[in-house]
Amino acid sequence: MTMNTILNERHLDSLESEAIHILREVAAECANPALLFSGGKDSVVLLRLAEKAFRPGKFPFPLVHIDTGHNFAEVIAFRDEKVAQLGERLIVGSVEESIRRGTVRLRNPATDSRNAAQAVTLLETIAEHKFDACIGGARRDEEKARAKERIFSFRDEFGQWDPKAQRPELWDLYNTRVHPGENMRVFPISNWTELDVWQYIAREKLALPPIYFAHARQVIPRNGLLVPLTGLTPALPGETVETQVVRFRTVGDISCTCPVSSDASTVEQIIAETAVTQITERGATRMDDQTSEASMEKRKKAGYF
């Protein structure tokens, strides 16, 4: 084993230890927490960390997914398979149901992006089940607004995030106090990078949805992105459709999530590719984050995760 390998193992051990401590802190200090699980790579890592924190017992919280109804079929199938394998409880908050109730209004519910609408459904799910903390896989290296987050991120009674009103976190001391109606968003892998996540996936031999790996797909080159050709994202007049070998760095609503050109078909190849990339995964693949530099921060202030 080389010195670099030893140092990397120690680095992953340190990140893992911190995340397990945070998960146990949530279980000890919060009355009714939940863990957000979408089937994506970061939430898969969270599940493994939760296993290490609480097995052989059951998780001290349910799993929650806010389903836009416009998710990739491979990811939803993987989500259900993983939940069944773990034998844990899954609560699904449906944006489609929010649309039916009239709490989410879109110009065209069949085709409009539902990504931002997740905030409404998430707040409704929190209120329905009286969750006082939601654990998620957001990382500080993903995007500028997420870099402002604390590990225990306070949300007011309206579900809003104020970056100027976050609590100090000295060493590993966290303030989890909330009044009725308020809640926390907790990010155990906040200090991880995309490369850390993939190296941990390799070490733990974690399964992932197949769209994370190179495959042939029809795409539409648009504004520097490769938009997947689907019923929700058709080609516009004058655009061309190409078949390229691509993979997804992040998964989300079909209407705003793009793959990248890549022939990396194994975790090891993805690690090598990630080590030299200079564009964040959201910057390279998320159409909704390219509308303005403040897009994510605006959504977070409205209740988005």
XYZ file of C-alpha atoms in Angstrom, residues 4-299:
296
model
C -0.865 8.197 -0.958
C -3.272 5.286 -0.504
C -2.724 5.274 3.256
C -3.298 9.043 3.479
C -6.445 8.794 1.356
C -7.811 5.993 3.550
C -7.172 8.119 6.630
C -8.900 11.050 4.958
C -11.984 8.951 4.181
C -11.934 7.494 7.698
C -11.942 11.020 9.132
C -14.854 12.137 6.942
C -16.766 8.964 7.763
C -16.198 9.396 11.504
C -17.425 13.009 11.410
C -20.551 12.068 9.432
C -21.412 9.176 11.784
C -21.009 11.505 14.760
C -23.415 14.001 13.127
C -25.997 11.291 12.379
C -25.869 10.094 15.983
C -26.136 13.697 17.184
C -29.333 14.100 15.140
C -30.778 10.903 16.616
C -29.882 11.994 20.157
C -30.937 15.650 19.994
C -33.865 15.797 17.561
C -37.324 14.497 18.442
C -38.544 13.457 14.995
C -35.895 13.501 12.239
C -35.987 12.075 8.700
C -33.334 11.189 6.144
C -33.891 12.390 2.586
C -33.204 9.613 0.085
C -33.561 10.174 -3.652
C -31.560 7.233 -4.995
C -28.706 9.560 -6.001
C -25.049 8.929 -5.179
C -24.845 11.311 -2.202
C -27.922 9.853 -0.533
C -26.576 6.342 -1.185
C -23.457 7.349 0.751
C -25.694 8.718 3.532
C -27.471 5.365 3.771
C -24.172 3.523 4.193
C -23.133 5.999 6.897
C -26.494 5.481 8.636
C -25.926 1.727 8.510
C -22.551 2.171 10.189
C -24.044 4.546 12.761
C -27.077 2.450 13.783
C -26.942 -1.151 12.573
C -27.802 -3.826 13.587
C -30.771 -1.800 14.845
C -33.317 -0.033 12.646
C -32.665 3.540 11.608
C -34.055 5.993 14.198
C -35.771 7.900 11.396
C -37.758 7.161 8.219
C -36.461 7.758 4.711
C -38.186 10.547 2.752
C -38.191 11.265 -0.975
C -39.790 14.321 -2.557
C -40.872 12.902 -5.903
C -41.394 15.425 -8.704
C -43.011 12.793 -10.927
C -40.387 13.708 -13.534
C -37.552 11.540 -12.239
C -35.490 9.118 -14.292
C -37.131 5.677 -14.175
C -33.788 3.978 -13.447
C -33.329 6.091 -10.318
C -36.820 5.418 -8.941
C -36.378 1.681 -9.546
C -33.047 1.780 -7.731
C -34.593 3.777 -4.859
C -37.337 1.206 -4.297
C -34.924 -1.719 -4.567
C -32.544 -0.162 -2.028
C -35.309 0.640 0.471
C -36.643 -2.928 0.214
C -33.138 -4.306 0.696
C -32.639 -2.241 3.860
C -36.123 -2.975 5.196
C -36.627 0.652 6.172
C -39.726 2.848 5.916
C -40.001 5.212 2.931
C -42.292 8.259 2.913
C -42.854 9.781 -0.531
C -43.950 13.395 -0.833
C -45.499 13.914 -4.272
C -45.280 17.166 -6.229
C -48.091 15.752 -8.384
C -50.353 15.660 -5.317
C -49.363 19.242 -4.443
C -50.424 20.245 -7.955
C -53.777 18.485 -7.483
C -54.282 20.275 -4.150
C -53.491 23.607 -5.782
C -50.562 24.391 -3.488
C -48.228 24.117 -6.501
C -49.300 25.924 -9.646
C -47.458 25.506 -12.925
C -48.285 26.975 -16.286
C -48.119 23.529 -17.870
C -48.025 20.765 -15.206
C -47.257 18.121 -17.859
C -44.045 19.712 -19.117
C -42.845 22.557 -16.829
C -39.882 21.918 -14.540
C -40.978 20.836 -11.090
C -37.583 21.216 -9.462
C -38.305 24.470 -7.615
C -41.796 23.173 -6.733
C -40.164 20.514 -4.557
C -39.775 23.184 -1.857
C -43.552 23.389 -1.393
C -43.986 19.618 -1.242
C -41.056 19.264 1.147
C -42.541 21.840 3.537
C -45.931 20.123 3.319
C -44.316 16.749 4.095
C -42.416 18.224 7.046
C -45.628 19.757 8.403
C -47.686 16.592 7.887
C -45.223 14.343 9.726
C -43.990 17.037 12.154
C -40.324 16.469 11.307
C -37.973 18.714 13.272
C -34.882 17.784 11.249
C -34.268 16.570 7.703
C -30.923 14.953 6.913
C -29.626 15.444 3.388
C -26.614 14.831 1.197
C -25.826 18.405 0.135
C -22.132 19.299 0.004
C -20.406 22.680 0.191
C -18.448 22.132 -3.035
C -21.628 21.772 -5.119
C -22.666 25.403 -5.390
C -22.037 28.874 -3.906
C -25.212 29.021 -1.795
C -24.568 25.564 -0.338
C -21.092 26.717 0.648
C -22.786 29.154 3.061
C -24.622 26.373 4.906
C -23.873 25.187 8.413
C -23.921 21.447 9.098
C -27.025 22.019 11.238
C -28.855 24.597 9.124
C -31.738 26.390 10.832
C -35.074 26.973 9.081
C -37.745 29.310 10.497
C -41.443 28.568 10.941
C -42.013 29.330 7.241
C -39.312 26.863 6.176
C -37.086 29.710 5.046
C -33.286 29.787 5.188
C -31.494 33.010 6.092
C -27.734 32.737 5.501
C -27.150 35.695 7.858
C -29.036 34.066 10.746
C -27.181 30.754 10.978
C -25.785 29.559 14.267
C -22.044 29.333 14.981
C -20.578 25.830 15.002
C -17.439 25.596 17.106
C -15.530 22.316 16.858
C -18.222 19.591 16.882
C -20.756 21.425 19.065
C -24.129 21.899 17.387
C -27.157 23.908 18.525
C -30.232 21.848 17.631
C -32.872 23.805 19.556
C -35.998 24.666 17.599
C -39.414 26.009 18.513
C -42.601 24.313 17.267
C -42.867 24.807 13.514
C -39.152 25.439 13.073
C -36.788 22.742 11.843
C -33.217 21.915 10.932
C -31.664 20.691 7.701
C -28.630 18.586 8.551
C -25.753 17.881 6.160
C -23.450 15.116 7.464
C -21.322 15.080 4.285
C -21.109 18.851 4.002
C -17.298 18.725 4.197
C -16.982 16.048 1.487
C -16.156 16.744 -2.152
C -17.470 14.990 -5.244
C -14.148 13.130 -5.420
C -14.480 12.040 -1.763
C -17.946 10.664 -2.513
C -16.724 8.584 -5.448
C -13.695 7.303 -3.542
C -15.995 6.277 -0.682
C -18.349 4.558 -3.144
C -15.348 2.620 -4.460
C -14.118 1.689 -0.990
C -17.536 0.562 0.229
C -18.457 -1.070 -3.102
C -21.794 0.737 -3.206
C -24.315 0.070 -5.975
C -25.712 3.042 -7.926
C -28.343 3.684 -10.618
C -26.876 2.717 -14.022
C -27.201 6.238 -15.488
C -24.184 7.323 -13.426
C -22.026 5.259 -15.797
C -21.242 5.776 -19.485
C -24.021 4.784 -21.888
C -25.282 5.836 -25.311
C -28.117 8.380 -25.156
C -29.824 10.805 -27.505
C -28.995 14.373 -26.475
C -29.544 17.915 -27.729
C -26.556 20.303 -27.566
C -27.988 23.485 -26.000
C -26.225 26.453 -24.368
C -23.118 24.421 -23.632
C -25.100 21.557 -22.076
C -26.245 18.165 -23.375
C -30.000 18.058 -22.814
C -31.371 14.482 -22.746
C -34.001 13.902 -25.414
C -37.232 12.979 -23.586
C -40.916 13.802 -23.774
C -40.279 16.518 -21.184
C -37.210 17.888 -22.972
C -37.845 17.731 -26.736
C -35.662 19.325 -29.376
C -36.563 22.938 -30.152
C -36.973 24.185 -33.739
C -33.578 24.297 -35.428
C -31.865 22.051 -32.866
C -30.177 18.771 -33.757
C -30.398 15.470 -31.904
C -27.179 13.470 -31.495
C -26.408 10.079 -30.011
C -23.453 10.425 -27.656
C -21.793 8.349 -24.949
C -22.600 10.179 -21.715
C -23.054 9.728 -18.004
C -24.850 11.697 -15.281
C -22.789 13.347 -12.533
C -25.935 14.165 -10.570
C -29.542 12.985 -10.898
C -32.709 14.989 -10.417
C -35.750 16.257 -12.272
C -35.502 15.270 -15.954
C -36.483 18.785 -17.005
C -33.297 20.367 -15.626
C -30.682 17.591 -15.316
C -28.149 17.009 -18.084
C -25.509 14.328 -18.639
C -21.882 15.004 -19.566
C -19.867 13.499 -22.377
C -17.893 10.623 -20.852
C -16.719 7.094 -21.528
C -16.168 6.354 -17.815
C -17.992 3.071 -17.259
C -16.478 2.063 -13.898
C -16.148 3.789 -10.533
C -12.365 3.835 -10.933
C -12.652 5.597 -14.302
C -15.102 8.123 -12.830
C -12.660 8.827 -9.976
C -9.876 9.506 -12.492
C -12.192 11.793 -14.475
C -13.449 13.626 -11.389
C -9.912 14.237 -10.132
C -9.117 16.480 -13.104
C -12.454 18.207 -13.728
C -12.604 21.948 -13.024
C -16.385 22.455 -13.223
C -18.706 21.578 -10.357
C -21.289 18.895 -11.031
C -24.213 21.321 -10.758
C -22.428 23.902 -12.893
C -21.891 21.306 -15.605
C -25.266 19.581 -15.528
C -28.108 21.618 -13.996
C -30.056 23.951 -16.276
C -31.911 25.556 -13.358
C -28.638 26.704 -11.746
C -27.623 28.579 -14.888
C -30.467 31.095 -14.901
C -28.486 33.351 -12.538
C -25.722 33.094 -9.932
C -28.340 33.513 -7.191
C -30.744 30.817 -8.444
C -29.995 28.269 -5.721
C -29.939 30.831 -2.930
C -33.362 32.151 -3.943
C -34.797 28.618 -3.955
